[in-house]
Short mmCIF file of C-alpha atoms in Angstrom, two decimals:
data_model
loop_
_atom_site.label_atom_id
_atom_site.label_comp_id
_atom_site.label_asym_id
_atom_site.label_seq_id
_atom_site.Cartn_x
_atom_site.Cartn_y
_atom_site.Cartn_z
CA ALA A 90 120.41 -62.92 -137.67
CA GLN A 91 123.26 -61.15 -135.97
CA SER A 92 126.85 -62.39 -135.87
CA VAL A 93 130.11 -61.40 -134.22
CA THR A 94 133.62 -61.74 -135.60
CA GLN A 95 136.75 -61.62 -133.52
CA LEU A 96 139.52 -61.90 -136.07
CA ASP A 97 142.37 -62.51 -133.63
CA SER A 98 142.24 -65.76 -131.73
CA GLN A 99 145.44 -64.98 -129.83
CA VAL A 100 147.16 -61.70 -129.08
CA PRO A 101 150.54 -61.66 -127.30
CA VAL A 102 151.54 -58.29 -125.91
CA PHE A 103 154.46 -57.10 -123.82
CA GLU A 104 153.66 -55.81 -120.38
CA GLU A 105 152.93 -52.06 -120.31
CA ALA A 106 152.38 -51.99 -124.08
CA PRO A 107 149.04 -50.94 -125.59
CA VAL A 108 146.60 -53.50 -126.97
CA GLU A 109 143.58 -53.54 -129.23
CA LEU A 110 141.26 -56.52 -129.52
CA ARG A 111 139.09 -56.31 -132.57
CA CYS A 112 135.37 -57.04 -132.75
CA ASN A 113 133.06 -56.60 -135.72
CA TYR A 114 129.41 -57.43 -135.84
CA SER A 115 126.71 -57.74 -138.42
CA SER A 116 123.07 -57.00 -137.84
CA SER A 117 120.23 -55.51 -139.80
CA VAL A 118 118.83 -53.81 -136.71
CA SER A 119 120.20 -51.84 -133.78
CA VAL A 120 122.22 -53.74 -131.23
CA TYR A 121 123.65 -53.68 -127.77
CA LEU A 122 127.35 -54.58 -127.51
CA PHE A 123 129.34 -56.23 -124.75
CA TRP A 124 132.82 -57.32 -123.87
CA TYR A 125 133.19 -60.20 -121.43
CA VAL A 126 136.44 -61.41 -119.87
CA GLN A 127 137.16 -64.93 -118.68
CA TYR A 128 140.11 -65.35 -116.34
CA PRO A 129 141.61 -68.84 -116.01
CA ASN A 130 139.25 -71.25 -114.27
CA GLN A 131 136.58 -68.62 -113.78
CA GLY A 132 133.25 -67.72 -115.36
CA LEU A 133 132.74 -64.90 -117.82
CA GLN A 134 132.56 -61.43 -116.29
CA LEU A 135 131.11 -58.36 -117.92
CA LEU A 136 133.91 -55.93 -118.73
CA LEU A 137 131.91 -53.17 -120.38
CA LYS A 138 128.81 -52.58 -122.43
CA TYR A 139 127.32 -50.18 -124.91
CA LEU A 140 123.57 -49.74 -124.75
CA SER A 141 123.09 -46.12 -125.87
CA GLY A 142 124.52 -42.65 -125.44
CA SER A 143 128.25 -42.00 -125.62
CA THR A 144 129.92 -44.31 -128.08
CA LEU A 145 133.04 -44.56 -125.90
CA VAL A 146 132.59 -46.76 -122.85
CA LYS A 147 135.14 -47.49 -120.17
CA SER A 148 135.74 -50.14 -117.54
CA ILE A 149 137.10 -49.65 -114.05
CA ASN A 150 140.38 -51.41 -114.88
CA GLY A 151 141.47 -49.20 -117.75
CA PHE A 152 139.86 -50.86 -120.76
CA GLU A 153 137.72 -48.91 -123.16
CA ALA A 154 135.73 -49.70 -126.28
CA GLU A 155 134.21 -47.48 -128.92
CA PHE A 156 131.04 -48.26 -130.81
CA ASN A 157 131.49 -47.38 -134.47
CA LYS A 158 128.22 -47.81 -136.28
CA SER A 159 129.54 -47.07 -139.76
CA GLN A 160 132.25 -49.69 -139.41
CA THR A 161 130.08 -52.03 -137.31
CA SER A 162 132.89 -52.38 -134.85
CA PHE A 163 133.35 -52.40 -131.08
CA HIS A 164 137.10 -52.74 -130.59
CA LEU A 165 138.53 -53.08 -127.10
CA ARG A 166 141.62 -51.09 -126.15
CA LYS A 167 143.92 -50.56 -123.21
CA PRO A 168 146.87 -48.14 -123.31
CA SER A 169 149.09 -50.17 -120.97
CA VAL A 170 148.48 -53.82 -120.13
CA HIS A 171 149.40 -55.67 -116.98
CA ILE A 172 150.15 -59.30 -116.31
CA SER A 173 146.78 -59.59 -114.59
CA ASP A 174 145.04 -58.81 -117.89
CA THR A 175 145.93 -62.27 -119.17
CA ALA A 176 142.55 -63.80 -120.02
CA GLU A 177 140.14 -64.73 -122.78
CA TYR A 178 138.05 -61.83 -124.06
CA PHE A 179 134.68 -62.34 -125.71
CA CYS A 180 132.73 -59.79 -127.70
CA ALA A 181 128.96 -60.25 -127.73
CA VAL A 182 125.91 -58.61 -129.25
CA SER A 183 122.21 -58.62 -128.53
CA LEU A 184 119.37 -57.05 -130.43
CA PHE A 185 117.32 -54.17 -129.02
CA GLY A 186 114.68 -55.61 -126.75
CA ASN A 187 116.18 -59.09 -126.85
CA GLU A 188 118.33 -60.41 -124.03
CA LYS A 189 119.86 -63.26 -126.01
CA LEU A 190 123.59 -62.87 -126.54
CA THR A 191 125.54 -63.89 -129.62
CA PHE A 192 129.22 -64.35 -128.89
CA GLY A 193 132.38 -64.11 -130.93
CA THR A 194 134.93 -66.91 -130.79
CA GLY A 195 137.07 -65.10 -128.25
CA THR A 196 140.58 -63.63 -128.18
CA ARG A 197 143.18 -64.99 -125.83
CA LEU A 198 145.30 -62.11 -124.53
CA THR A 199 148.70 -63.16 -123.28
CA ILE A 200 150.90 -60.64 -121.52
CA ILE A 201 154.63 -61.15 -121.91
CA PRO A 202 156.73 -59.95 -118.94
CA GLY B 27 127.58 -59.68 -105.54
CA ALA B 28 126.02 -61.50 -108.51
CA VAL B 29 127.72 -64.85 -108.16
CA VAL B 30 126.62 -67.86 -110.16
CA SER B 31 127.82 -71.36 -109.34
CA GLN B 32 127.69 -74.57 -111.29
CA HIS B 33 127.93 -78.11 -110.06
CA PRO B 34 129.72 -80.26 -110.89
CA SER B 35 132.70 -78.53 -112.45
CA ARG B 36 133.69 -81.73 -114.23
CA VAL B 37 131.81 -84.94 -114.88
CA ILE B 38 132.63 -88.11 -116.75
CA CYS B 39 129.82 -90.46 -117.62
CA LYS B 40 129.31 -93.54 -119.72
CA SER B 41 127.50 -93.45 -123.01
CA GLY B 42 123.76 -93.97 -122.55
CA THR B 43 123.55 -92.56 -119.05
CA SER B 44 122.10 -89.23 -117.97
CA VAL B 45 123.85 -86.44 -116.14
CA LYS B 46 122.45 -83.42 -114.33
CA ILE B 47 124.18 -80.04 -114.10
CA GLU B 48 123.06 -77.46 -111.58
CA CYS B 49 123.23 -73.70 -111.95
CA ARG B 50 122.62 -71.52 -108.90
CA SER B 51 122.49 -67.79 -108.39
CA LEU B 52 124.01 -67.43 -104.93
CA ASP B 53 123.18 -63.88 -103.92
CA PHE B 54 120.39 -62.72 -106.19
CA GLN B 55 117.13 -63.89 -107.68
CA ALA B 56 117.14 -64.81 -111.32
CA THR B 57 113.90 -65.02 -113.24
CA THR B 58 115.84 -65.93 -116.37
CA MET B 59 118.75 -68.29 -116.78
CA PHE B 60 120.52 -69.25 -119.96
CA TRP B 61 122.36 -72.42 -120.94
CA TYR B 62 125.26 -72.29 -123.36
CA ARG B 63 127.52 -74.86 -124.91
CA GLN B 64 131.10 -74.18 -125.88
CA PHE B 65 133.24 -76.32 -128.13
CA PRO B 66 137.04 -75.96 -128.13
CA LYS B 67 138.17 -72.78 -129.81
CA GLN B 68 134.59 -71.83 -130.61
CA SER B 69 132.21 -69.31 -129.23
CA LEU B 70 129.48 -69.91 -126.70
CA MET B 71 126.32 -71.13 -128.38
CA LEU B 72 123.02 -70.45 -126.66
CA MET B 73 121.10 -73.67 -126.15
CA ALA B 74 118.04 -72.50 -124.27
CA THR B 75 116.49 -69.79 -122.17
CA SER B 76 115.01 -70.88 -118.88
CA ASN B 77 112.34 -68.88 -117.07
CA GLU B 78 111.32 -69.68 -113.53
CA GLY B 79 108.07 -71.57 -113.38
CA SER B 80 107.66 -72.05 -117.11
CA LYS B 81 108.98 -74.24 -119.88
CA ALA B 82 112.36 -73.47 -121.34
CA THR B 83 112.69 -72.00 -124.80
CA TYR B 84 115.14 -73.93 -126.93
CA GLU B 85 117.22 -72.57 -129.79
CA GLN B 86 116.83 -74.02 -133.22
CA GLY B 87 118.61 -77.32 -133.58
CA VAL B 88 118.74 -78.11 -129.86
CA GLU B 89 116.86 -81.28 -128.92
CA LYS B 90 114.58 -80.45 -126.02
CA ASP B 91 114.06 -84.12 -125.18
CA LYS B 92 117.77 -84.65 -124.91
CA PHE B 93 118.63 -81.51 -122.96
CA LEU B 94 116.02 -81.22 -120.23
CA ILE B 95 115.93 -77.89 -118.44
CA ASN B 96 114.13 -77.23 -115.18
CA HIS B 97 114.00 -73.80 -113.54
CA ALA B 98 112.17 -74.70 -110.36
CA SER B 99 113.10 -71.70 -108.24
CA LEU B 100 114.46 -68.18 -108.59
CA THR B 101 117.94 -69.40 -107.73
CA LEU B 102 118.24 -72.80 -109.38
CA SER B 103 118.13 -74.14 -112.91
CA THR B 104 119.19 -77.63 -113.94
CA LEU B 105 120.26 -79.08 -117.25
CA THR B 106 119.96 -82.83 -117.66
CA VAL B 107 121.70 -84.44 -120.59
CA THR B 108 119.73 -87.62 -121.22
CA SER B 109 121.16 -90.72 -122.86
CA ALA B 110 124.47 -88.99 -123.31
CA HIS B 111 126.74 -89.86 -126.22
CA PRO B 112 130.36 -88.92 -126.90
CA GLU B 113 129.26 -86.11 -129.21
CA ASP B 114 127.59 -84.46 -126.22
CA SER B 115 131.00 -84.00 -124.62
CA SER B 116 131.46 -80.27 -124.26
CA PHE B 117 131.74 -77.34 -121.89
CA TYR B 118 128.34 -76.28 -120.59
CA ILE B 119 127.95 -72.79 -119.16
CA CYS B 120 124.97 -71.19 -117.50
CA SER B 121 124.20 -67.55 -116.90
CA ALA B 122 121.58 -65.74 -114.90
CA ARG B 123 119.89 -62.40 -115.23
CA ARG B 124 118.72 -60.52 -112.17
CA SER B 125 114.98 -60.12 -111.83
CA SER B 126 115.58 -56.37 -111.95
CA GLY B 127 118.53 -56.48 -114.27
CA MET B 128 118.89 -54.91 -117.65
CA TYR B 129 120.59 -57.03 -120.26
CA GLU B 130 123.45 -58.05 -118.00
CA GLN B 131 124.03 -61.75 -117.56
CA TYR B 132 126.17 -63.26 -114.80
CA PHE B 133 127.98 -66.41 -115.79
CA GLY B 134 128.85 -69.58 -113.96
CA PRO B 135 132.32 -71.15 -114.23
CA GLY B 136 131.12 -73.93 -116.51
CA THR B 137 130.88 -77.71 -116.39
CA ARG B 138 133.14 -79.95 -118.45
CA LEU B 139 131.18 -83.02 -119.56
CA THR B 140 133.04 -86.00 -120.98
CA VAL B 141 131.05 -88.96 -122.27
CA THR B 142 133.03 -92.15 -122.71
#
């Protein structure tokens, strides 16, 4: 069975500083990878996904994540954060051909003005 | 587009009673909906997969007689927690996949259930 580890439960970052949210997964077969964001009092929204092709994927609001198969990682990065990025971020994985998602425990990103 | 709603957002019920939670896809058709449960400071755990017009598929360890799922239309799935007990108190989240979608799930805002 697959699993997802998000080592950092909380990450405080100063506004306009860079951030990296870590995600590692374990699976014996190929996977699809996702980052979801949950803003306060809202449902989860897909931030970005890796299905195939380029290992670097980007979102419209400046986040990017790189699939690293050898390190089984899919870390999320942003070069300069904004107050509006304050949210909970969930990494998730699904197996090829299987739409079920397995989630990590989430990382709460807090932006300090 | 791709909005999913849940109702109610919060519910408090007495031990032994049943409570129904609705999940609706507002602007798309969803052949598949998923029900998750989230405990504080823990990840979302998939409870069951609900397909329109057929019986739900439950994950291992989830009691299907306790958590009744009905996916009666392409826009509505319901989760009924029967004979609720305090240990059923949790945050229940649904998601929906477009009929033509590819691995992307759209999530509802969740329902906080408290059983007293």
